[in-house]
Amino acid sequence: MKKLLLTITFISLIVINLTSCQKDDNDENDAVDNSSIPETEETYVPPIGIPDAWISPDVSSPERPNLWDTELVGYYFIEYSTGSDTNNTYGTPSAPRKTIPYPVPAGSYVVVAGNYNYIQNDIKLRGEGTSDTWVAGVSGPVWVVSDSENKAEITDKKMLLSGSYVYLDGFYFHSGGRIQLGSYESGSQVDHILVRNSEMEGEHDVTGGILINTVGLESDPASDIIIYNNKAHGIGPLDSDVDIDARGCAVQKYTSNMWIVDNEFSDSGAGLQVEASNLASQTTTHHIYIGRNHIFDIAQAGIGIKYALDIIISENVIHDIIDTPWSPAKGIGFQYAPDRVWILYNEIYNAYTGIRGASDNGGAGTNGKSVFIIGNFIHDATINGTAYNGATSGLGIEINNGATPRYIINNTIVNSDIAVGNGYYNSTMFIENNIFSNTRDFDIMLASGYQTGTLSTLKNNHFDAEAKISWSNGVTHNLASFQAAFNKGEDCISADPLFTDANADDFSLQATSTAVNAALNSSDLTFDVYAHFESLYGLDIRVDINSVARPSTGSWDMGAYTTH
């Protein structure tokens, strides 16, 4: 059953009614009834396993003044094409400022109208916000928002956003316009930044580029960043013969505690990448949360992870990934020894490979790290013909070169050529509580010539009536012959899984399915990945793909869905 894709619409501002006291007619703030407001949060629910940020992504902004015909302390109105900064500290809609002040002081509410076509090469936006309650011109975050009638646009330039507690809302970046959080120049710290409700439209005829990226330095690391409800699309050609490094979003080294949630990435040379550059910088890039994004029509990879630590990828919907000559098409890919990577409850389809672990740093697996693949629904991972790399079979999950275990737990993989495969180098896999159904070639295929079969565990999985398992020896076994040959496959089942309605893409289980109550409880797994996650992050992920709680005691259901 395909998960319901959460469709996020741009957030409308909440009207906050405050009782106003009678003031003198000459008071310049007469028209403002929200000069001091607490930040009000909506009913935002984070994706499974992703912690709360310092604010809710849909936190309410201050309200625009009802009457704004004179300058008001803390309220800026900017229109580059018609405005003037001369004797104009704040601006008004009828007499706007030309430029955004630098830096923008705490407690500012900045409205930008039209194309901010600043004459310098880069547009530098720096805010000096604080964590205090927002008081106009006094304290709190810096809000920079688009005018509701004349959309704020950034074209042909990069916006360099830096500072603290800066919240950007509703911009349109296009025709070469893009946004970078941080700078390669020292003194540009980035912390507590929110970018939301904006559109980043690239160009297909470019040889590289990133629509949204972070830049942290050892002296000025980037931290506490939320990228929420944006649409990034159309960067780089989709049919290039060479890797042009055009991406929707890139998280680079010296970045930590970053939330990329509820966005749409599409129609680009690559989707979203987290990269710490090398093992020496691995510890600088950590706690990156990628959740409930819709990623599609992307070349090479929807999400790619290199080197980084503590990455949680949850509830994303990723599909229609385009194969390339330099990198096979995959929904989610990881390589170069990232550690504590959690791939949770995603739906991935129409990609040659759903989830792919490529080589570890060092080639032969000496630097492998832990990766956890839990509760995902992967389907239609097939190849009709031959891929660029010569492959003729699509894979739900492909693991290559894992010096430390890869945990493949409670996933449902259907309509693939191979459900789980290992192509090269020795890998260690714990394959437990999964359902594999309607595979064309193999349910499990571990390449011969390696020790992966000896190193790996297979138990409490559900296969169709005719299982197809090749376990590092080049021979295809059904379940019974596999169990006899290798003394593995404990409590696996080979039968019709009885999905609720596969023809209607409902791959939950009927109550009479042999997969019901046939899986290990988390505490009975070879390694309790659920308890491990809770010990690391303080959150309980003992749920299914629809956030339905798994039983605290007794047997679980196999696969990504529970009937309990």
Tab-separated table of C-alpha atoms in Angstrom, residues 271-507:
chain	number	residue	atom	x	y	z
A	271	GLY	CA	18.407	15.267	-5.416
A	272	LEU	CA	19.810	15.746	-1.933
A	273	GLN	CA	23.345	14.932	-0.790
A	274	VAL	CA	25.038	14.952	2.609
A	275	GLU	CA	28.813	14.829	2.351
A	276	ALA	CA	31.523	15.351	4.958
A	277	SER	CA	34.235	15.360	2.231
A	278	ASN	CA	36.524	12.763	3.849
A	279	LEU	CA	37.008	10.583	6.912
A	280	ALA	CA	39.035	13.270	8.638
A	281	SER	CA	36.001	15.580	8.491
A	282	GLN	CA	33.440	12.878	9.300
A	283	THR	CA	32.730	14.068	12.833
A	284	THR	CA	31.980	17.600	11.607
A	285	THR	CA	28.845	16.553	9.732
A	286	HIS	CA	26.258	14.905	11.922
A	287	HIS	CA	22.648	14.750	13.060
A	288	ILE	CA	21.103	15.511	9.693
A	289	TYR	CA	17.380	14.725	9.538
A	290	ILE	CA	15.807	14.116	6.125
A	291	GLY	CA	12.100	13.488	6.462
A	292	ARG	CA	8.860	13.288	4.516
A	293	ASN	CA	10.258	14.851	1.360
A	294	HIS	CA	8.867	14.045	-2.069
A	295	ILE	CA	11.759	13.322	-4.443
A	296	PHE	CA	11.176	12.343	-8.074
A	297	ASP	CA	12.419	12.647	-11.646
A	298	ILE	CA	15.977	12.898	-10.368
A	299	ALA	CA	19.149	11.578	-12.029
A	300	GLN	CA	21.483	9.127	-10.235
A	301	ALA	CA	20.157	9.356	-6.643
A	302	GLY	CA	17.251	10.789	-4.727
A	303	ILE	CA	19.303	10.975	-1.510
A	304	GLY	CA	23.030	10.354	-1.187
A	305	ILE	CA	25.080	10.058	2.012
A	306	LYS	CA	28.898	10.170	2.143
A	307	TYR	CA	31.079	9.955	5.279
A	308	ALA	CA	28.618	11.712	7.642
A	309	LEU	CA	27.338	10.547	11.052
A	310	ASP	CA	23.896	10.173	12.656
A	311	ILE	CA	21.756	10.572	9.557
A	312	ILE	CA	18.035	9.812	9.883
A	313	ILE	CA	16.146	9.401	6.600
A	314	SER	CA	12.466	8.877	7.364
A	315	GLU	CA	9.104	8.772	5.574
A	316	ASN	CA	10.356	10.133	2.274
A	317	VAL	CA	8.614	9.187	-0.966
A	318	ILE	CA	11.214	8.693	-3.695
A	319	HIS	CA	10.455	7.537	-7.221
A	320	ASP	CA	11.339	7.698	-10.898
A	321	ILE	CA	15.102	7.938	-10.517
A	322	ILE	CA	16.996	8.224	-13.809
A	323	ASP	CA	19.975	6.005	-14.607
A	324	THR	CA	23.245	7.707	-15.583
A	325	PRO	CA	26.533	6.575	-17.164
A	326	TRP	CA	28.518	7.554	-14.046
A	327	SER	CA	26.199	6.370	-11.277
A	328	PRO	CA	23.444	3.737	-11.207
A	329	ALA	CA	19.932	4.935	-10.438
A	330	LYS	CA	19.005	4.535	-6.773
A	331	GLY	CA	16.421	5.971	-4.432
A	332	ILE	CA	18.840	6.229	-1.503
A	333	GLY	CA	22.578	5.633	-1.696
A	334	PHE	CA	25.379	5.620	0.857
A	335	GLN	CA	29.123	5.141	0.529
A	336	TYR	CA	32.528	6.022	2.001
A	337	ALA	CA	31.755	4.696	5.472
A	338	PRO	CA	29.031	6.910	6.923
A	339	ASP	CA	28.071	5.735	10.401
A	340	ARG	CA	24.752	5.445	12.222
A	341	VAL	CA	22.712	5.934	9.077
A	342	TRP	CA	19.029	5.145	9.682
A	343	ILE	CA	16.828	4.574	6.626
A	344	LEU	CA	13.340	4.361	8.102
A	345	TYR	CA	9.822	3.946	6.732
A	346	ASN	CA	10.425	5.347	3.251
A	347	GLU	CA	8.549	4.416	0.104
A	348	ILE	CA	10.800	3.951	-2.929
A	349	TYR	CA	9.762	2.858	-6.397
A	350	ASN	CA	10.642	3.076	-10.076
A	351	ALA	CA	14.384	3.112	-9.411
A	352	TYR	CA	16.821	0.480	-10.666
A	353	THR	CA	17.894	0.079	-7.051
A	354	GLY	CA	15.798	1.148	-4.090
A	355	ILE	CA	18.594	1.433	-1.509
A	356	ARG	CA	22.237	0.971	-2.470
A	357	GLY	CA	25.298	0.739	-0.273
A	358	ALA	CA	28.369	1.193	-2.429
A	359	SER	CA	31.995	0.715	-1.452
A	360	ASP	CA	33.272	1.761	1.936
A	361	ASN	CA	36.207	4.069	2.292
A	362	GLY	CA	39.375	2.116	1.620
A	363	GLY	CA	37.845	-0.181	-1.003
A	364	ALA	CA	37.894	-3.553	0.691
A	365	GLY	CA	35.736	-2.694	3.661
A	366	THR	CA	38.183	-1.802	6.402
A	367	ASN	CA	36.239	1.332	7.351
A	368	GLY	CA	32.665	0.127	7.139
A	369	LYS	CA	30.142	1.593	9.556
A	370	SER	CA	26.653	0.770	10.782
A	371	VAL	CA	23.615	1.288	8.555
A	372	PHE	CA	20.047	0.419	9.564
A	373	ILE	CA	17.356	-0.188	6.930
A	374	ILE	CA	14.048	-0.534	8.755
A	375	GLY	CA	10.366	-0.528	7.832
A	376	ASN	CA	10.684	0.595	4.210
A	377	PHE	CA	8.285	-0.236	1.393
A	378	ILE	CA	10.239	-0.746	-1.828
A	379	HIS	CA	8.554	-1.743	-5.047
A	380	ASP	CA	9.024	-1.861	-8.803
A	381	ALA	CA	12.817	-1.977	-8.706
A	382	THR	CA	13.256	-3.472	-12.147
A	383	ILE	CA	15.407	-3.121	-15.268
A	384	ASN	CA	13.968	-3.811	-18.688
A	385	GLY	CA	17.061	-4.203	-20.825
A	386	THR	CA	20.517	-3.172	-19.648
A	387	ALA	CA	21.562	-0.355	-17.328
A	388	TYR	CA	24.525	1.874	-18.056
A	389	ASN	CA	26.703	-0.181	-15.709
A	390	GLY	CA	25.721	-3.402	-17.482
A	391	ALA	CA	23.204	-4.555	-14.882
A	392	THR	CA	20.149	-6.425	-16.115
A	393	SER	CA	18.394	-6.823	-12.761
A	394	GLY	CA	16.950	-4.180	-10.499
A	395	LEU	CA	17.351	-4.564	-6.741
A	396	GLY	CA	15.223	-3.548	-3.799
A	397	ILE	CA	18.303	-3.345	-1.554
A	398	GLU	CA	21.902	-3.751	-2.699
A	399	ILE	CA	24.693	-3.954	-0.136
A	400	ASN	CA	28.324	-3.950	-1.214
A	401	ASN	CA	31.320	-3.847	1.051
A	402	GLY	CA	30.109	-3.575	4.630
A	403	ALA	CA	32.894	-4.219	7.144
A	404	THR	CA	30.341	-3.740	9.917
A	405	PRO	CA	26.787	-5.075	9.753
A	406	ARG	CA	23.971	-3.650	7.706
A	407	TYR	CA	20.642	-4.343	9.388
A	408	ILE	CA	17.726	-5.054	7.046
A	409	ILE	CA	14.684	-5.330	9.285
A	410	ASN	CA	10.885	-5.306	8.744
A	411	ASN	CA	10.906	-4.137	5.136
A	412	THR	CA	8.404	-5.070	2.422
A	413	ILE	CA	9.936	-5.474	-1.042
A	414	VAL	CA	7.663	-6.386	-3.943
A	415	ASN	CA	7.816	-6.436	-7.735
A	416	SER	CA	11.601	-6.281	-7.964
A	417	ASP	CA	14.040	-8.321	-10.016
A	418	ILE	CA	16.095	-9.066	-6.900
A	419	ALA	CA	14.848	-8.171	-3.424
A	420	VAL	CA	18.213	-8.112	-1.608
A	421	GLY	CA	21.577	-8.500	-3.305
A	422	ASN	CA	25.317	-8.272	-2.740
A	423	GLY	CA	27.449	-7.639	-5.800
A	424	TYR	CA	31.045	-7.237	-4.700
A	425	TYR	CA	33.340	-7.433	-1.668
A	426	ASN	CA	32.487	-9.077	1.621
A	427	SER	CA	29.456	-7.706	3.391
A	428	THR	CA	27.712	-8.539	6.639
A	429	MET	CA	23.930	-8.378	6.665
A	430	PHE	CA	21.293	-9.186	9.266
A	431	ILE	CA	18.165	-9.888	7.217
A	432	GLU	CA	15.218	-10.388	9.557
A	433	ASN	CA	11.433	-9.864	9.655
A	434	ASN	CA	11.124	-8.867	5.975
A	435	ILE	CA	8.643	-9.794	3.253
A	436	PHE	CA	9.903	-10.480	-0.283
A	437	SER	CA	7.267	-11.040	-2.944
A	438	ASN	CA	6.886	-11.260	-6.704
A	439	THR	CA	10.600	-11.155	-7.475
A	440	ARG	CA	11.625	-11.942	-11.052
A	441	ASP	CA	15.124	-13.368	-10.552
A	442	PHE	CA	16.006	-13.836	-6.876
A	443	ASP	CA	14.667	-13.042	-3.446
A	444	ILE	CA	18.220	-13.045	-2.103
A	445	MET	CA	21.296	-13.050	-4.338
A	446	LEU	CA	24.730	-12.927	-2.733
A	447	ALA	CA	27.505	-12.992	-5.309
A	448	SER	CA	29.798	-16.003	-5.286
A	449	GLY	CA	33.464	-15.638	-4.466
A	450	TYR	CA	32.944	-13.610	-1.286
A	451	GLN	CA	32.312	-14.418	2.377
A	452	THR	CA	29.014	-12.541	2.575
A	453	GLY	CA	26.973	-15.729	2.984
A	454	THR	CA	29.146	-16.890	5.875
A	455	LEU	CA	29.025	-13.474	7.550
A	456	SER	CA	25.290	-12.831	7.147
A	457	THR	CA	22.136	-13.912	8.963
A	458	LEU	CA	18.750	-14.741	7.422
A	459	LYS	CA	15.786	-15.562	9.631
A	460	ASN	CA	12.078	-14.841	10.130
A	461	ASN	CA	11.550	-13.627	6.570
A	462	HIS	CA	8.565	-14.324	4.316
A	463	PHE	CA	9.027	-15.515	0.738
A	464	ASP	CA	6.503	-16.441	-1.928
A	465	ALA	CA	5.552	-20.088	-2.389
A	466	GLU	CA	8.700	-20.619	-4.474
A	467	ALA	CA	11.602	-18.852	-2.807
A	468	LYS	CA	14.701	-18.136	-4.898
A	469	ILE	CA	17.878	-17.796	-2.810
A	470	SER	CA	21.479	-17.751	-4.061
A	471	TRP	CA	23.799	-17.633	-1.045
A	472	SER	CA	27.356	-16.876	-2.205
A	473	ASN	CA	27.730	-20.182	-4.063
A	474	GLY	CA	26.107	-19.574	-7.456
A	475	VAL	CA	23.325	-22.123	-6.778
A	476	THR	CA	19.636	-21.188	-6.626
A	477	HIS	CA	17.798	-22.757	-3.691
A	478	ASN	CA	14.224	-22.858	-2.586
A	479	LEU	CA	13.682	-22.255	1.108
A	480	ALA	CA	13.880	-25.906	2.170
A	481	SER	CA	17.072	-26.628	0.238
A	482	PHE	CA	18.643	-23.398	1.474
A	483	GLN	CA	17.917	-24.310	5.085
A	484	ALA	CA	19.369	-27.768	4.598
A	485	ALA	CA	22.493	-26.525	2.815
A	486	PHE	CA	23.434	-23.663	5.130
A	487	ASN	CA	21.707	-24.319	8.439
A	488	LYS	CA	20.229	-20.819	8.194
A	489	GLY	CA	16.792	-19.412	7.470
A	490	GLU	CA	15.281	-20.146	10.859
A	491	ASP	CA	11.534	-19.512	11.054
A	492	CYS	CA	11.373	-18.265	7.467
A	493	ILE	CA	8.144	-18.926	5.583
A	494	SER	CA	7.514	-19.729	1.930
A	495	ALA	CA	3.849	-19.091	1.051
A	496	ASP	CA	1.457	-16.578	-0.452
A	497	PRO	CA	1.774	-13.526	1.853
A	498	LEU	CA	-1.903	-12.638	1.373
A	499	PHE	CA	-1.632	-8.914	0.863
A	500	THR	CA	-4.847	-6.992	1.392
A	501	ASP	CA	-5.166	-5.949	-2.251
A	502	ALA	CA	-1.959	-6.008	-4.299
A	503	ASN	CA	-3.824	-4.989	-7.457
A	504	ALA	CA	-4.777	-1.749	-5.708
A	505	ASP	CA	-1.254	-1.267	-4.315
A	506	ASP	CA	-2.364	-2.192	-0.806
A	507	PHE	CA	0.461	-4.340	0.565
